[in-house]
Coordinates of C-alpha atoms in Angstrom, one line a residue:
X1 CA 0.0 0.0 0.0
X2 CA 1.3 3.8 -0.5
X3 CA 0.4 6.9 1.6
X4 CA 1.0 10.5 0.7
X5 CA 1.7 12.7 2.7
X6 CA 2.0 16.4 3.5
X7 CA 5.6 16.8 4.5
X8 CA 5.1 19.3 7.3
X9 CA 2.7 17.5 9.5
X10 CA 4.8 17.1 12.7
X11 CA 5.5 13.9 14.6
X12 CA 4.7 11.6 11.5
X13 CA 7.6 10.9 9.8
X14 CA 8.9 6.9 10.3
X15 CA 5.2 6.2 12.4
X16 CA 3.7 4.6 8.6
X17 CA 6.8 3.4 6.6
X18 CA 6.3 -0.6 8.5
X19 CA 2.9 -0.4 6.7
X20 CA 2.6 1.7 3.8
X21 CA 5.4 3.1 0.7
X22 CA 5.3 6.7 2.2
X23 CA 6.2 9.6 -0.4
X24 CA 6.2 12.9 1.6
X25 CA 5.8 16.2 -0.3
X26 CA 5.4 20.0 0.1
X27 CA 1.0 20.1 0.6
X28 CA 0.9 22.8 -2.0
X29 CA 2.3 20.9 -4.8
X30 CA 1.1 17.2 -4.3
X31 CA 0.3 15.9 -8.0
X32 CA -2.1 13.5 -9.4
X33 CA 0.8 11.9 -10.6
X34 CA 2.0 11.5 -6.5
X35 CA -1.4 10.1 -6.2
X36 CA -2.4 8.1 -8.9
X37 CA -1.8 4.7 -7.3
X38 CA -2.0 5.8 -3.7
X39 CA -4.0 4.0 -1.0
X40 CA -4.3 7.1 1.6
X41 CA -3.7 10.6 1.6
X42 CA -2.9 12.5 4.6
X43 CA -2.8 16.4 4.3
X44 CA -3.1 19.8 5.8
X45 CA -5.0 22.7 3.9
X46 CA -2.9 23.2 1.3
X47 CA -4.1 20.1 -0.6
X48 CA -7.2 20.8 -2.7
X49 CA -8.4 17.7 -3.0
X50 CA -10.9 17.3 -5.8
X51 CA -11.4 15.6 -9.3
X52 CA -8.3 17.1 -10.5
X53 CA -6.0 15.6 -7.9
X54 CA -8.2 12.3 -7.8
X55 CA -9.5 11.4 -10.9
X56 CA -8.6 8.0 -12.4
X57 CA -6.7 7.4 -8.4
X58 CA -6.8 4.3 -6.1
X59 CA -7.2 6.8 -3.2
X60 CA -9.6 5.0 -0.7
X61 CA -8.8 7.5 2.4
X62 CA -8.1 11.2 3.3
X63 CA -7.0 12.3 6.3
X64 CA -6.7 15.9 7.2
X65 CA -4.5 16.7 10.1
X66 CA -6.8 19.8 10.5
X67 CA -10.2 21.0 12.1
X68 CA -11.3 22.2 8.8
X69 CA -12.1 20.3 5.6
X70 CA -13.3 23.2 3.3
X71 CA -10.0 22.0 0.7
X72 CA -11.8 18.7 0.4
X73 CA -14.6 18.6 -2.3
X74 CA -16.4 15.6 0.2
X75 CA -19.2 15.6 -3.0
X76 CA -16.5 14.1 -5.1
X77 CA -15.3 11.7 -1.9
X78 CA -19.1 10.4 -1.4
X79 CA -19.9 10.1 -4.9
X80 CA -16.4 8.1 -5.5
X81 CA -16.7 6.1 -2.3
X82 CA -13.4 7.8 -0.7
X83 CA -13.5 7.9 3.0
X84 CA -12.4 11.5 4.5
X85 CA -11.8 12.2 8.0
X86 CA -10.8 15.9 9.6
X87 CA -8.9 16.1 13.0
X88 CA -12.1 18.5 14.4
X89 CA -11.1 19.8 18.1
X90 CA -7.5 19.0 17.6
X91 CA -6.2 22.8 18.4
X92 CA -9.1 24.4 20.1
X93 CA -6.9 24.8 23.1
X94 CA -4.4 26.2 21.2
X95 CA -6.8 28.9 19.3
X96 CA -8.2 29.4 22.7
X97 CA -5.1 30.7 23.8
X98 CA -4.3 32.9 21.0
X99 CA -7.8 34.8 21.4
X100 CA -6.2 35.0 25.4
X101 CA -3.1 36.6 23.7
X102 CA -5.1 38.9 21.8
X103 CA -7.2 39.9 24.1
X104 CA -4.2 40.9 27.0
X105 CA -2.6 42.8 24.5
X106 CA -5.7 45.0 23.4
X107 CA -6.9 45.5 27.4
X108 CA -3.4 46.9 27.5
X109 CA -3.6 49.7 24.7
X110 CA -7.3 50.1 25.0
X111 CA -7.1 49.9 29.0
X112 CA -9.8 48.0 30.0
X113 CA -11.2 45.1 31.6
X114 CA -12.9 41.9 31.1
X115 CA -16.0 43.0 33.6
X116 CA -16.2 46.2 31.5
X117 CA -16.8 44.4 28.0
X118 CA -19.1 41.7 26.5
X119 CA -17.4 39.1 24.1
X120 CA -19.6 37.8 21.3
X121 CA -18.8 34.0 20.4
X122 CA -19.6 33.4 16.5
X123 CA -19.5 29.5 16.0
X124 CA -19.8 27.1 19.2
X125 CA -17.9 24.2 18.4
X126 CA -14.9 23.4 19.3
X127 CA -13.3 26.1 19.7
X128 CA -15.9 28.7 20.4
X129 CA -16.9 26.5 23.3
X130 CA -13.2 26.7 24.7
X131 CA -12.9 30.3 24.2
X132 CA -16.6 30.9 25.8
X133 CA -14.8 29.2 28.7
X134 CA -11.6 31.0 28.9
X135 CA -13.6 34.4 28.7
X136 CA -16.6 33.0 31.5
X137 CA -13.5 32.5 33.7
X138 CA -12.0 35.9 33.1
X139 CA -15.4 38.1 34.0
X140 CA -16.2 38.3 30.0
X141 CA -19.8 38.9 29.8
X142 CA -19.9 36.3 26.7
X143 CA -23.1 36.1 24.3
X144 CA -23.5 33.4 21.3
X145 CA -24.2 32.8 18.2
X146 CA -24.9 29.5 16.4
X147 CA -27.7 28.6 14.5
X148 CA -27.1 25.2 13.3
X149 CA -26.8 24.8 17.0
X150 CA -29.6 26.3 18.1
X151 CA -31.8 24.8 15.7
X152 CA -31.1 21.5 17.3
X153 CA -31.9 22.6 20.6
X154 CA -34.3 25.3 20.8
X155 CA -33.5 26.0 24.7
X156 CA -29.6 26.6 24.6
X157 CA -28.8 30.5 25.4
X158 CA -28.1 31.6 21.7
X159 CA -29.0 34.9 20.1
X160 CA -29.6 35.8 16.8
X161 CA -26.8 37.7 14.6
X162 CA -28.1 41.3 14.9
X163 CA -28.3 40.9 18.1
X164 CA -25.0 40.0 19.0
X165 CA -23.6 42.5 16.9
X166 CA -25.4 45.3 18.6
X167 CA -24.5 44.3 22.0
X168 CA -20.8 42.4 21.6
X169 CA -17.7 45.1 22.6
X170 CA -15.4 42.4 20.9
X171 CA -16.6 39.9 18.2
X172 CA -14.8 36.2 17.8
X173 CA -15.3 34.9 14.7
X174 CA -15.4 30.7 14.9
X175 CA -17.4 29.4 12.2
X176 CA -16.4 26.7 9.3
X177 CA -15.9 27.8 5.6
X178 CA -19.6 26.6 4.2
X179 CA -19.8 28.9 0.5
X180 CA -23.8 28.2 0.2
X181 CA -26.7 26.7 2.1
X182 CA -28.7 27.6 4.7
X183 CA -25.8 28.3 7.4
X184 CA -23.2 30.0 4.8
X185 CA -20.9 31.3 6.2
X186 CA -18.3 32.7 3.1
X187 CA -18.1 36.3 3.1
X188 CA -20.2 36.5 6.6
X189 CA -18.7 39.7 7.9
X190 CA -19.6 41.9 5.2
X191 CA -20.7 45.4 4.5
X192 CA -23.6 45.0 7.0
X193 CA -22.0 43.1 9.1
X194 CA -19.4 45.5 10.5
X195 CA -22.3 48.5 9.9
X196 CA -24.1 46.5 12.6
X197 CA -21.2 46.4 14.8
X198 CA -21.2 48.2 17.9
X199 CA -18.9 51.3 17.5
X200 CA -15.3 50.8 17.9
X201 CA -15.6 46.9 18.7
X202 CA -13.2 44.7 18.5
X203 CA -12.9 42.1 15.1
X204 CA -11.1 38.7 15.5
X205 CA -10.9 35.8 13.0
X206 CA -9.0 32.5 13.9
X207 CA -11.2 30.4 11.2
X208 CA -11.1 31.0 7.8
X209 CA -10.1 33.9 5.6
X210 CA -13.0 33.9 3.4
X211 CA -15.8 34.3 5.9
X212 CA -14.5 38.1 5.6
X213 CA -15.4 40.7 3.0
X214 CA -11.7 42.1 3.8
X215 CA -12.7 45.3 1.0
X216 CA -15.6 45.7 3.9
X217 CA -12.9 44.9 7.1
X218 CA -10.7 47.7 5.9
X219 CA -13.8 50.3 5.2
X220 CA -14.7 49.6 8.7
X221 CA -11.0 50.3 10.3
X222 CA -10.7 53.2 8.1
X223 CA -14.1 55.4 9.9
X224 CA -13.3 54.0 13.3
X225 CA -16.5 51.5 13.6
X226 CA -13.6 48.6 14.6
X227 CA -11.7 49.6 17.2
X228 CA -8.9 47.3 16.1
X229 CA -8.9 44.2 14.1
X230 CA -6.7 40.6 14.8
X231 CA -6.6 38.6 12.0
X232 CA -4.6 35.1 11.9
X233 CA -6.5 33.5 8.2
X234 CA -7.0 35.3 4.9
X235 CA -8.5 35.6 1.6
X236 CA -6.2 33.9 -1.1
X237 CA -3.6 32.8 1.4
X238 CA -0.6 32.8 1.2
X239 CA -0.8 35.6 -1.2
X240 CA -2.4 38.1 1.6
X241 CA -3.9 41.6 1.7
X242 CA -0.5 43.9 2.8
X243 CA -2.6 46.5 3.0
X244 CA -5.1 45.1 5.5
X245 CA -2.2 43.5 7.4
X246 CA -1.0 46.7 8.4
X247 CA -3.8 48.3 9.3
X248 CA -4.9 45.7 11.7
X249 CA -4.0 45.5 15.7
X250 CA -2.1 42.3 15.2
X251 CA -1.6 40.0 12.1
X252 CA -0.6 36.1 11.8
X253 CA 0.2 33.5 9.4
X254 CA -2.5 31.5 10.2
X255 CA -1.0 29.9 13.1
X256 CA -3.6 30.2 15.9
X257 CA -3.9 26.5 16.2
X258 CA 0.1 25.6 16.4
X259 CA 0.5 24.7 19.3
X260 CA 2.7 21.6 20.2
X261 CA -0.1 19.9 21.8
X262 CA -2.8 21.0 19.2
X263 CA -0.1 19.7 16.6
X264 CA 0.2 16.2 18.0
X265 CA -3.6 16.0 18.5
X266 CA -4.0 16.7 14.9
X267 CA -1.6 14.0 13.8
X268 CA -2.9 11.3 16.5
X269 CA -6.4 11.7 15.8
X270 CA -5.4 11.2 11.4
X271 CA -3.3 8.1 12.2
X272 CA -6.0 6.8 14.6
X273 CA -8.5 7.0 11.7
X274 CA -6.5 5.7 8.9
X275 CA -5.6 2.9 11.5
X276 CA -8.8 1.9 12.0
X277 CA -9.4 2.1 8.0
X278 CA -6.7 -0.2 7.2
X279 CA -6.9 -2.2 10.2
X280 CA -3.7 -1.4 12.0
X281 CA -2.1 -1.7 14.9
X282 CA -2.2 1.9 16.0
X283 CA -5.1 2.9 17.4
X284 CA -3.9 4.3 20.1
X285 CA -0.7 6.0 19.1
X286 CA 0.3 9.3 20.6
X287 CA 4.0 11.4 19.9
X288 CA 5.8 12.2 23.5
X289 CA 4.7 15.1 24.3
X290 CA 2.9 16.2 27.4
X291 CA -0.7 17.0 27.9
X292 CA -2.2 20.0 29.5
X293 CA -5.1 19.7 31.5
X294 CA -8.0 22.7 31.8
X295 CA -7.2 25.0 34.7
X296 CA -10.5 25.4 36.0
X297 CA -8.9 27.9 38.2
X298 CA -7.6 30.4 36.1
X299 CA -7.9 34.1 36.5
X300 CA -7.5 37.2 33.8
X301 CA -4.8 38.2 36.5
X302 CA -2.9 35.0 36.4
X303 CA -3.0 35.3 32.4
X304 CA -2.0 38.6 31.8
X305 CA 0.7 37.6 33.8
X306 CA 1.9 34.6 32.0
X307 CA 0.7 34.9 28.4
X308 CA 3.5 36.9 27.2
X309 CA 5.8 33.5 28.1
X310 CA 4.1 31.3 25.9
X311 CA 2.6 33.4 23.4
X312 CA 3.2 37.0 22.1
X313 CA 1.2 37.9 19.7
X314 CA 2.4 41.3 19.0
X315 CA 6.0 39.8 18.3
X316 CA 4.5 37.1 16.1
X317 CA 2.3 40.3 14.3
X318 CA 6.0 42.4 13.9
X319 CA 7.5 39.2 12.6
X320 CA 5.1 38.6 9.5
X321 CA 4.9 42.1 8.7
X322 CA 8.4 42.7 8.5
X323 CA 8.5 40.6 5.5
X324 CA 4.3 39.3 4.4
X325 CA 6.2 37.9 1.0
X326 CA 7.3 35.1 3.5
X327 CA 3.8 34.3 4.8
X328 CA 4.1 30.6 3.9
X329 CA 7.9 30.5 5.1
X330 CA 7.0 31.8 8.3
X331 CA 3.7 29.5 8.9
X332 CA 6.0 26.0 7.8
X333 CA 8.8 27.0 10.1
X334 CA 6.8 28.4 13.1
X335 CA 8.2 27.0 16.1
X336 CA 5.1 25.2 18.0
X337 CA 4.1 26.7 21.6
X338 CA 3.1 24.5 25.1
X339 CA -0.4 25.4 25.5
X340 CA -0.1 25.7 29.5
X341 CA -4.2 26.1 30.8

């Protein structure tokens, strides 16, 4: 059997090569040609994978070491009968944090506090549940907004849209790439969006790029109605918007989610899967690397304190615009952080 596989997914290298002919290459430029007579595929979001990488293939599984799967055309998959798995809830944690980073830094030029501000929660998955937590625990008067969610259960405490723009100081955007349907969610934040924004609120986005009308974003930096904007995806990554970048609070390569722990959850839960697939022995395979527990203790004091030790955002922000060309460079080398509550 042969696997593929994106040659910057961490801790996998030497874990398949007893079972599988393993050919590692850069995400962006796997071929139909690497693929053609490949068993598995395992990938990050880089790899579109659709009729042009799969036609005429042997591919029977895809595994994406990621929480999103918006670079797989799953139409294609089900119609073909290829199996594709994501890693969902792999870096929550890890985004979690980042939005903690974010957030200490902007109390600190904006000066103010958590009791003084209401955070409004876009998307309750994973991650919008962890980072509904984190803000609970800090004094964050925290609002939500998930309709897909809702709908299921009528008596959870969401709002609707409008209404958690008008009342949110400081809006976290959580939501999957979905371009049409009933919950779409591409090009989201538009025009009306940030127009039905509180004034000078906050604007982050940890999911994807093209949930933004970034034309829109800029409009609404430019007459003040966001405050300050924190941006870690983007439209037509890695080629990004320089001018946006710089007008933003704090910009990333799209790295919210690397953490060390976040990086090895991704990568355990894809071999687990394709384990299970193929029937081998490593179901319940896990790199070395230590596991953080929640703190359910922990206090806006206590990370305020500490952030700046494990993440700094505004030296991660200086470091990709110094040179955006390298967006990609940056995001393949970053050196993964310890998630630490």
């Amino acid at each position: 059997m042969k696997v593929v596989i994106d040659e910057n997914i961490p801790f996998i290298k030497g874990i398949l090569e007893p079972f599988f002919e393993v050919l590692y290459r850069e995400g962006q430029n796997i071929s139909a040609e690497d693929v053609n007579n490949a068993d598995a595929l395992i990938v990050r979001t880089r790899t579109r994978c659709d009729a042009g990488l799969l036609e005429g293939s042997s591919v029977r599984f895809i595994g994406t070491a990621t929480i999103g799967y918006d670079h797989i055309d799953t139409d294609y998959c089900r119609r073909n009968g290829i199996v594709y798995e994501t890693a969902a809830g792999c870096n929550a944690r890890a985004v979690m944090q980042y939005t903690a980073s974010a957030l200490v830094h902007l109390s600190r030029v904006q000066n103010w506090i958590p009791q003084n501000k209401t955070v409004g929660i876009i998307g309750v998955g994973n991650v919008g549940s962890c980072v509904k937590w984190f803000a609970e625990k800090c004094g964050f008067r925290v609002l939500c907004c998930d309709p897909p969610k809702q709908e299921q259960n009528l008596s959870l405490p969401y709002v609707e849209l409008g209404e958690l723009l008008d009342a949110s100081d400081i809006i976290s955007m959580h939501v999957p790439l979905i371009r049409d349907g009933r919950y779409r969610t591409y090009l989201i934040a538009d025009e009306n969006f940030f127009r039905r924004m509180r004034e000078e609120a906050v604007f982050i986005n940890t999911s994807r790029g093209e949930i933004v009308d970034e034309t829109a974003l800029q409009d609404a930096i430019t007459s003040g109605r966001v405050s300050a904007a924190v941006l870690d995806v983007w439209n037509k990554e890695p080629q990004i918007n320089a001018v946006l970048a710089h007008e933003t609070a704090y910009s990333t390569p799209h790295i919210a989610g690397y953490s060390l722990q976040g990086k090895a959850n991704g990568t355990a839960i894809i071999i687990n899967k394709l384990s299970r697939f193929f029937g081998l022995p490593l179901r319940n395979w896990y790199p070395e690397v230590p596991c953080i527990e929640p703190d359910e203790n922990i206090t806006w004091e206590y990370i305020c304190d500490t952030i700046d030790e494990y993440f700094n955002i505004q030296t991660e922000s200086a470091r990709l615009l110094r040179n955006i060309a390298n967006f990609e460079t940056i995001r393949n080398n970053y050196d993964y952080r310890s998630e630490y509550f």
